[in-house]
Backbone as a ProteinNet text record, in pm:
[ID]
protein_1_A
[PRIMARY]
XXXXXXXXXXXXXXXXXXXXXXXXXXXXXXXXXXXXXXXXXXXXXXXXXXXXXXXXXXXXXXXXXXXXXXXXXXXXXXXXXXXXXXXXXXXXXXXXXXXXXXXXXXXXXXXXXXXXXXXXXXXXXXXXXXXXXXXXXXXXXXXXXXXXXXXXXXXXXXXXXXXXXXXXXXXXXXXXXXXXXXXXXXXXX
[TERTIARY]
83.2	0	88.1	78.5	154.9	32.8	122.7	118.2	16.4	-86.3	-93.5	-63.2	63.1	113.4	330.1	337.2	493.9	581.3	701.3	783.1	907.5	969.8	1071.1	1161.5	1286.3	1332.1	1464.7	1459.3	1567	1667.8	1782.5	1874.8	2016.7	2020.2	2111.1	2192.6	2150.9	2202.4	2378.6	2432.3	2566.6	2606.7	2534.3	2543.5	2626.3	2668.3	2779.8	2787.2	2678.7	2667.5	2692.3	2632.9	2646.1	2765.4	2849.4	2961.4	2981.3	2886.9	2859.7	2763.7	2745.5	2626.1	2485	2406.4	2278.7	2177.4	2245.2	2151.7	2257.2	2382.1	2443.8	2449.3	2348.3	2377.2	2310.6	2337	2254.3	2172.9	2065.5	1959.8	1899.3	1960.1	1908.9	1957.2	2043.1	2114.8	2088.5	1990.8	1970.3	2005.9	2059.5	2097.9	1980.1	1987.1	1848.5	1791	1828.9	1808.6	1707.9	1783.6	1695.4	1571.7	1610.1	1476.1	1371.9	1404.3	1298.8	1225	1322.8	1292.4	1169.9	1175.2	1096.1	970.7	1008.6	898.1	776.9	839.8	756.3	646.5	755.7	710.4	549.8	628.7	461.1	364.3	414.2	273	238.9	252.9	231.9	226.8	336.3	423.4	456	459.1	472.9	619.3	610.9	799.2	827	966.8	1054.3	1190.5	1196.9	1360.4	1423.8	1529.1	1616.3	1670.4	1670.7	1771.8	1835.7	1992.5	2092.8	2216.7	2333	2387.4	2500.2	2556.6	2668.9	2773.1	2840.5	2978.6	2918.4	2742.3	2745.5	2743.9	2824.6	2800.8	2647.2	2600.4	2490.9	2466.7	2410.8	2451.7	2372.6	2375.9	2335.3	2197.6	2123.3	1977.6	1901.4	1841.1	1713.2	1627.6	1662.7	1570.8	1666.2	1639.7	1725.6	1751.7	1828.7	1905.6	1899.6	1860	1834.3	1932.9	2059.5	2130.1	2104	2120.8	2112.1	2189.8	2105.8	2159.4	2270.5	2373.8	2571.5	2524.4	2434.2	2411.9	2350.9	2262.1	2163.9	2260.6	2181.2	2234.7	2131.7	1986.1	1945.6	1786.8	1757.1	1701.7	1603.4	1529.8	1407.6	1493.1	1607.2	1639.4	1635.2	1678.7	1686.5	1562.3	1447	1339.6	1259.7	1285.1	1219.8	1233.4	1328.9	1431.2	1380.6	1360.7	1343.2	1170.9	1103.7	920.6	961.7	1021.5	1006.9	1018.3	1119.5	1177.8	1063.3	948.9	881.4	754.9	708.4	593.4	473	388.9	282.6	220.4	115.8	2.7	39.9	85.9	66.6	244.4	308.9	418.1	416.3	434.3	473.1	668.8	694.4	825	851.7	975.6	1003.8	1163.9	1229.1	1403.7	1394.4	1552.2	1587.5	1594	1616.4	1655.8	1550.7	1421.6	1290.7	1250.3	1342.2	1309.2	1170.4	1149.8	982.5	884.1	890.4	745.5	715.8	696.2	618.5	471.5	424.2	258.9	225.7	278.9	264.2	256.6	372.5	288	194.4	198.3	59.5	-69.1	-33.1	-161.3	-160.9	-20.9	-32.3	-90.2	-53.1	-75.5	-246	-276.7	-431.7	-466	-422	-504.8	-567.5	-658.1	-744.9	-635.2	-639.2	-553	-587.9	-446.9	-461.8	-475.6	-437.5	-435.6	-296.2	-221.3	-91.7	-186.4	-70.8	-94.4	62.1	74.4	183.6	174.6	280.7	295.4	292.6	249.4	297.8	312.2	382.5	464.8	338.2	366	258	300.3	370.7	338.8	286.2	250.7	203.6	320.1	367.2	491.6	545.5	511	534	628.4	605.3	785.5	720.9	787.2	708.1	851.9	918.9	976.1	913	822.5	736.9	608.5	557.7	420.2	390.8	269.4	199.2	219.3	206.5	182.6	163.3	112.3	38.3	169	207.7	304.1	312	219.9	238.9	206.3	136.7	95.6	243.5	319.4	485.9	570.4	569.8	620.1	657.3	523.6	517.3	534.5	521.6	536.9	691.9	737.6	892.3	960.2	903.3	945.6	935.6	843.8	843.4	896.7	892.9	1041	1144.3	1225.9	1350.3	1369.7	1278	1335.2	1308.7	1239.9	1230.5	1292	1219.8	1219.8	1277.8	1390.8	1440.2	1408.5	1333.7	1307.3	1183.4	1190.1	1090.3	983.7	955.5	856.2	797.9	843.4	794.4	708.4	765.9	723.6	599.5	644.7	493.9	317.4	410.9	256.3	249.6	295.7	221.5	105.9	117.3	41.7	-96.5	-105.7	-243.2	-252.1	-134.7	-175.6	-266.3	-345	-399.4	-319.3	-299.3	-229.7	-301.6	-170.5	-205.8	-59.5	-109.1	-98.7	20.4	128.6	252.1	158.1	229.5	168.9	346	373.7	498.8	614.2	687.1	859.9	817.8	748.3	723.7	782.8	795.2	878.1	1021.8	1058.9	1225.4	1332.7	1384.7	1461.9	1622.4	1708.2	1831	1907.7	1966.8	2056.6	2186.6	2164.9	2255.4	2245.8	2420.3	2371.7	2310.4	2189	2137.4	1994.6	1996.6	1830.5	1839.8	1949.4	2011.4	1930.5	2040.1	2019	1808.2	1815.3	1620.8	1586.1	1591.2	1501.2	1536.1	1661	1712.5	1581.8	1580.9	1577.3	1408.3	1333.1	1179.9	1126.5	1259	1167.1	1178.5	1095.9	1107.6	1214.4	1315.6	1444	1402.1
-118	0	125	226.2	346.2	487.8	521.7	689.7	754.8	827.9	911.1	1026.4	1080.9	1207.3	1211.2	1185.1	1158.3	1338	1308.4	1437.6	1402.5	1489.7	1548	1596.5	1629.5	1765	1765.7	1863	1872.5	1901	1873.4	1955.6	1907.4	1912.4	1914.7	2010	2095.8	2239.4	2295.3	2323.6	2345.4	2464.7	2558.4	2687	2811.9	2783	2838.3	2944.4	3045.5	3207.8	3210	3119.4	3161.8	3135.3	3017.9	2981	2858.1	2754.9	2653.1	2578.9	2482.1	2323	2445.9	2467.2	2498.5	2456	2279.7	2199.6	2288.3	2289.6	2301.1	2440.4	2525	2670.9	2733.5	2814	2812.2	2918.6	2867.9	3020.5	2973.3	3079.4	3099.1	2977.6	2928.6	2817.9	2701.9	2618.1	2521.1	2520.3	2405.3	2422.5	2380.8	2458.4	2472.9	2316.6	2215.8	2103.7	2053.2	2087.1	2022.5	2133.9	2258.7	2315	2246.2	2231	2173.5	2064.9	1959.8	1846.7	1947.7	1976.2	2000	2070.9	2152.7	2265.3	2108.4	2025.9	1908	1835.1	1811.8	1757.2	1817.2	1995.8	2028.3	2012.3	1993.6	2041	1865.5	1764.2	1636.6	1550.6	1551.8	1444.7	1311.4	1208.4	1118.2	1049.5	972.4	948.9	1019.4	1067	1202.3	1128.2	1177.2	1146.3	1297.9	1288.9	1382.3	1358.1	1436.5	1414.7	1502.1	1423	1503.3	1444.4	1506.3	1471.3	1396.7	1334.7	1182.5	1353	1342	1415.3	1555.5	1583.5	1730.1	1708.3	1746.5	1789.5	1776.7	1721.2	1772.4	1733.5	1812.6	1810.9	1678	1672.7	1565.7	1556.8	1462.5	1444.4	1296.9	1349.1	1227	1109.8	1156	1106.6	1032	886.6	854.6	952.1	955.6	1034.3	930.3	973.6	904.6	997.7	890.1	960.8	984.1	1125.3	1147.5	1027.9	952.1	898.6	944.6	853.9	918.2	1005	952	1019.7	1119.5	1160.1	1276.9	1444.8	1485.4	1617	1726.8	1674.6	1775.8	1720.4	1828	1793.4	1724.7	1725.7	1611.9	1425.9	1382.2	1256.4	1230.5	1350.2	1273.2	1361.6	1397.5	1407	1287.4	1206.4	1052.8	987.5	950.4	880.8	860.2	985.9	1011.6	1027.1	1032.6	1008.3	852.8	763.2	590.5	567.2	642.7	567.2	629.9	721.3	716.6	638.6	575.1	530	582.6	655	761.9	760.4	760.6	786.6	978.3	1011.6	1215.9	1241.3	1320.6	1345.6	1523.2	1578.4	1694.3	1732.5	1828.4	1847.4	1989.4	2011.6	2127.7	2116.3	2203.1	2268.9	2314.2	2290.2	2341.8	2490.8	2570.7	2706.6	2765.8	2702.6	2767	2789.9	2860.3	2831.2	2910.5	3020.8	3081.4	2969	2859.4	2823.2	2771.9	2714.7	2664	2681.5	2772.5	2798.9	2763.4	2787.4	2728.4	2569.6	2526.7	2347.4	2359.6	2376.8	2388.6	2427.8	2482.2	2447.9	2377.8	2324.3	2242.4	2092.4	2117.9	1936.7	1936	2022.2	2087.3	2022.1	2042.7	2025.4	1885.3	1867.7	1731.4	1633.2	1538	1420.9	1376.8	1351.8	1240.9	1334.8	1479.7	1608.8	1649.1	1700.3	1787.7	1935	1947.3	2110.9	2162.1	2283.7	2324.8	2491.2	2530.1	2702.3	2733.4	2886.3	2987	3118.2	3201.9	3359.6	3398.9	3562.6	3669.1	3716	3648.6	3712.8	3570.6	3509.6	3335.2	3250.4	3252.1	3173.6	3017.9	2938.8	2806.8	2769.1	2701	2697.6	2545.1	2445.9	2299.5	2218.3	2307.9	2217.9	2283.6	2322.3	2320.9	2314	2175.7	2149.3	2012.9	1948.1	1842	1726.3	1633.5	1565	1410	1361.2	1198.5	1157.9	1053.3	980.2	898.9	782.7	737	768.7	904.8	1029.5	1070.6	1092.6	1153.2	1069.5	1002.8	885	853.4	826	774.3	927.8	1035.2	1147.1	1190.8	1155.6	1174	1056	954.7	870.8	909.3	965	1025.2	1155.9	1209.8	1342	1304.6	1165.3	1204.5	1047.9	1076.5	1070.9	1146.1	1201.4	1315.6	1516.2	1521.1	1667.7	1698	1695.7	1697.4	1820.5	1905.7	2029.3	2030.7	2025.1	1958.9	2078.1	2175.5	2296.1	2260.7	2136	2126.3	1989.7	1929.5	1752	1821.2	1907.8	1984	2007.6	2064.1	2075	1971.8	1841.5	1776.2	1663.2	1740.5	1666.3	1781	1869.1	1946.2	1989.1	2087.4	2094.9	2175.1	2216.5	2330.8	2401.9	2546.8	2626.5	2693	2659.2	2763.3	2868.7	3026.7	3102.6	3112	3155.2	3217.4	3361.6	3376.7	3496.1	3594.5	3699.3	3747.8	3687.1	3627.8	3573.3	3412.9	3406	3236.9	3132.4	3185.9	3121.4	3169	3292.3	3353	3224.8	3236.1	3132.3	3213.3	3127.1	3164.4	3128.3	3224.1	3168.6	3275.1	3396.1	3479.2	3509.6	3588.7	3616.6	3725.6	3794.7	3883.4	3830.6	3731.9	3658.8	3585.4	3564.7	3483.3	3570.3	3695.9	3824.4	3847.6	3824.3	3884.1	3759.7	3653.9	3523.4	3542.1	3545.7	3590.6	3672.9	3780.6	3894.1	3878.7	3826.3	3782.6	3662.5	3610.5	3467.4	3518.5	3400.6	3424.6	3295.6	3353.7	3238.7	3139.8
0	0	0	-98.3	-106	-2.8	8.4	105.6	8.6	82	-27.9	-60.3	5.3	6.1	21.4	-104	-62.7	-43.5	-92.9	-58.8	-166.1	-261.8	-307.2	-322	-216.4	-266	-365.7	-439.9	-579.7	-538.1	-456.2	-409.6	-528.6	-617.7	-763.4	-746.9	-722.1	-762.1	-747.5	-791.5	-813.8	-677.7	-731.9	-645.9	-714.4	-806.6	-851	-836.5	-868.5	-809.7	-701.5	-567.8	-426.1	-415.2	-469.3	-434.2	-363.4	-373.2	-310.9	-303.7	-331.5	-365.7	-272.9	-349.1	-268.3	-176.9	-187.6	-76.4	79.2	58.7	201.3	287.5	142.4	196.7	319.4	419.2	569.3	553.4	566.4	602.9	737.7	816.5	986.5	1065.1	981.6	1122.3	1059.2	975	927.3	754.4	696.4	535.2	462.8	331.5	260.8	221	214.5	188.1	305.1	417	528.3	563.1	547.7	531.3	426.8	340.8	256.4	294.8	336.5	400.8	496.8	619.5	679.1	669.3	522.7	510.5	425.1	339.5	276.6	446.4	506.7	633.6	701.3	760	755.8	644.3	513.1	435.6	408.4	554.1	556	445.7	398.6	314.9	444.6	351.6	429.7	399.7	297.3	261.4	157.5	239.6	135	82.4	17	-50.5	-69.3	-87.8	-138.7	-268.7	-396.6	-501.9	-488.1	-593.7	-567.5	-697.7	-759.6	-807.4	-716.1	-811	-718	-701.2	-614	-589.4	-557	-521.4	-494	-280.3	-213.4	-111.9	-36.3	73.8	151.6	287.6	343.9	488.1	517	682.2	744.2	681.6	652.1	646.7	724.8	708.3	792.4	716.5	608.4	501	372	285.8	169.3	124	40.6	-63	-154.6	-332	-442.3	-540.6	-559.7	-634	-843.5	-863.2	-1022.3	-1086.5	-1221.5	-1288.2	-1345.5	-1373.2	-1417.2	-1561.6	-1649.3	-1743.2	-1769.5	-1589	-1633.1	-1705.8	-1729.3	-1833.2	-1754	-1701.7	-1620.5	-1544.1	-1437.4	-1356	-1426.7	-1492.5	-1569.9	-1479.5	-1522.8	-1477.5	-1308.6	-1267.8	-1089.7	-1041.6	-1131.9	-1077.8	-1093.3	-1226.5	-1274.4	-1139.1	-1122.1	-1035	-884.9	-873.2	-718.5	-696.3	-809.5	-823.6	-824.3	-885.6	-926.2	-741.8	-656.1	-546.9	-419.3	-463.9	-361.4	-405.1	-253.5	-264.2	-209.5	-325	-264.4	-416.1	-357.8	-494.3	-513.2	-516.6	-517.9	-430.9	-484.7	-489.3	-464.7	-365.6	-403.4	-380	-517.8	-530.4	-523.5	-417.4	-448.4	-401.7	-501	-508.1	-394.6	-363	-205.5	-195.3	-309.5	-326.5	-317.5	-273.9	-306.2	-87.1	6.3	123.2	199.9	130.7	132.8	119.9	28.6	-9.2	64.7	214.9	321.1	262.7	288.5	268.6	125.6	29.1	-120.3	-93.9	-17	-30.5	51.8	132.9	196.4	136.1	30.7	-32.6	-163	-196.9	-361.6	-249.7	-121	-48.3	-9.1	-10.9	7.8	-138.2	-246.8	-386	-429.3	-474.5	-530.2	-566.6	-496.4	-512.5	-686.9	-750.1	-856.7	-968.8	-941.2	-1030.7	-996.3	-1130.1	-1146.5	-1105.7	-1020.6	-955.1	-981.2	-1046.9	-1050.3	-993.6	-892.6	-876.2	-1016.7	-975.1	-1076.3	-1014	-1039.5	-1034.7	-1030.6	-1000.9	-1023.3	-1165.2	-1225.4	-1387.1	-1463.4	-1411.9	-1467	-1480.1	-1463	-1514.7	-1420.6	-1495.8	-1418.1	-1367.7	-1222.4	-1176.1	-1132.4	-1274.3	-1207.1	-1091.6	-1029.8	-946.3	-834.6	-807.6	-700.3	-730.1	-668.7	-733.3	-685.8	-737.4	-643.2	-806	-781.8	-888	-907	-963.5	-928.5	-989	-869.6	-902	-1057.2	-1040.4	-1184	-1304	-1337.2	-1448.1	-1489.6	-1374.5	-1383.8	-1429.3	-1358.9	-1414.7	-1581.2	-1619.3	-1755.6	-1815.9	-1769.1	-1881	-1906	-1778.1	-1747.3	-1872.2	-1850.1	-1949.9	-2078.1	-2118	-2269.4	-2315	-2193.9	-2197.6	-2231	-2150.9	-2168.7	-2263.4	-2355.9	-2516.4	-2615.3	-2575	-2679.6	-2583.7	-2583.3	-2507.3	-2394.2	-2341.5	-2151.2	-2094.4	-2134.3	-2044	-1947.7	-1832.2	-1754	-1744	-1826.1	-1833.9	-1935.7	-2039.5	-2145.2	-2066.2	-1966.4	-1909.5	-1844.3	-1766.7	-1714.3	-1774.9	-1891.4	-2004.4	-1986.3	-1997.1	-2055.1	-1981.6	-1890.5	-1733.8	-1758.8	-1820.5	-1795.2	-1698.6	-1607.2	-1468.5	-1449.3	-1311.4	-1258.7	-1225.6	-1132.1	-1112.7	-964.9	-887.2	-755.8	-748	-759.6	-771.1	-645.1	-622.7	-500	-455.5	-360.2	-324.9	-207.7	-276.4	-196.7	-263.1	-127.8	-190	-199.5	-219.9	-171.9	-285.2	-361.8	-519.6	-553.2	-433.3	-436.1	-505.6	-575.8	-590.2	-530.9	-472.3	-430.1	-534.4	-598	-694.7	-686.1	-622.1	-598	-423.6	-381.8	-283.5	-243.9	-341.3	-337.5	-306.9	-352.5	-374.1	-226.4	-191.4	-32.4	44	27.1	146.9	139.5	33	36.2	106.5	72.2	122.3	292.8	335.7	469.8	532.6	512	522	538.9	442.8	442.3	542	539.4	619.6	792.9	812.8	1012	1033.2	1136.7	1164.7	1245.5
[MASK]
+++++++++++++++++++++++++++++++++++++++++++++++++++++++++++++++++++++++++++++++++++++++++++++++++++++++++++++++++++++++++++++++++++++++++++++++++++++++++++++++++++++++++++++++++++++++++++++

């Protein structure tokens, strides 16, 4: 019997602007990886994994770690990967660099089971590594991505998602330490 609410988080990320793997980077005392981990936790995920590339750095965690295939080229593969290794009918995923979105899963984990729910910006704009999504729908679409198409905005369409709207920094992505200092700076420590 699978969960019906698993957990995700993308922690791939190089860092290269900040200057360091983005799962290990600290906002308020804890590294963004394990924030994620926890922010999935409240929005009651049941089994989480972590992805991650082989040789990127990450701090202590609590949870498997599902390493990127040697051949992936980009996040589309150790998102396959790490949807095949949880067991949950509904998957929500979100990047570690994303440490605002607490209340955003909280409400993609709120959304109608067995439906792709994907964020979007206040200018529409889809950000499908944070989002809810039926495990075996992903699955098989992921599979037909990465033979044809590997851009996972393109794997997105093709799930028909709904859309729940961010509201504020809640989609901040950290990719500089400017976007650091704001996410800092917005969140409560």
């Amino acid at each position: 019997m699978t969960a019906p609410l698993g957990g995700v988080v993308l922690a791939g990320g190089a860092g290269e602007r900040l200057g360091q793997p983005k799962a290990t980077v600290d906002f308020h005392g804890e590294p963004l990886a394990a924030r994620a981990v926890r922010l999935l936790r409240a929005a009651g995920c049941g089994p989480l994994v972590v992805s991650a590339r082989a040789g990127r750095p990450l701090p202590s965690l609590d949870v498997p770690v599902v390493w990127d295939p040697p051949e992936a080229d980009g996040v589309l593969e150790g998102l396959a990967t790490a949807l095949a290794s949880v067991e949950a009918d509904d998957v929500l995923v979100v990047a570690c660099d994303l440490p605002l979105a607490g209340p955003l899963l909280a409400r993609l984990a709120a959304a109608p089971p067995g439906e792709a729910v994907v964020a979007v910006d206040a200018s529409g704009e889809m950000q499908p590594l944070c989002a809810r999504y039926p495990r075996r729908l992903a699955l098989e679409a992921a599979a037909a991505a990465l033979a044809a198409d590997r851009r996972v905005q393109r794997w997105a369409d093709t799930l028909s998602p709904t859309f729940v709207s961010a509201t504020g920094n809640e989609l901040l992505n950290c990719n500089t330490p400017e976007d650091l200092a704001t996410a800092l700076a917005a969140a409560e420590p």
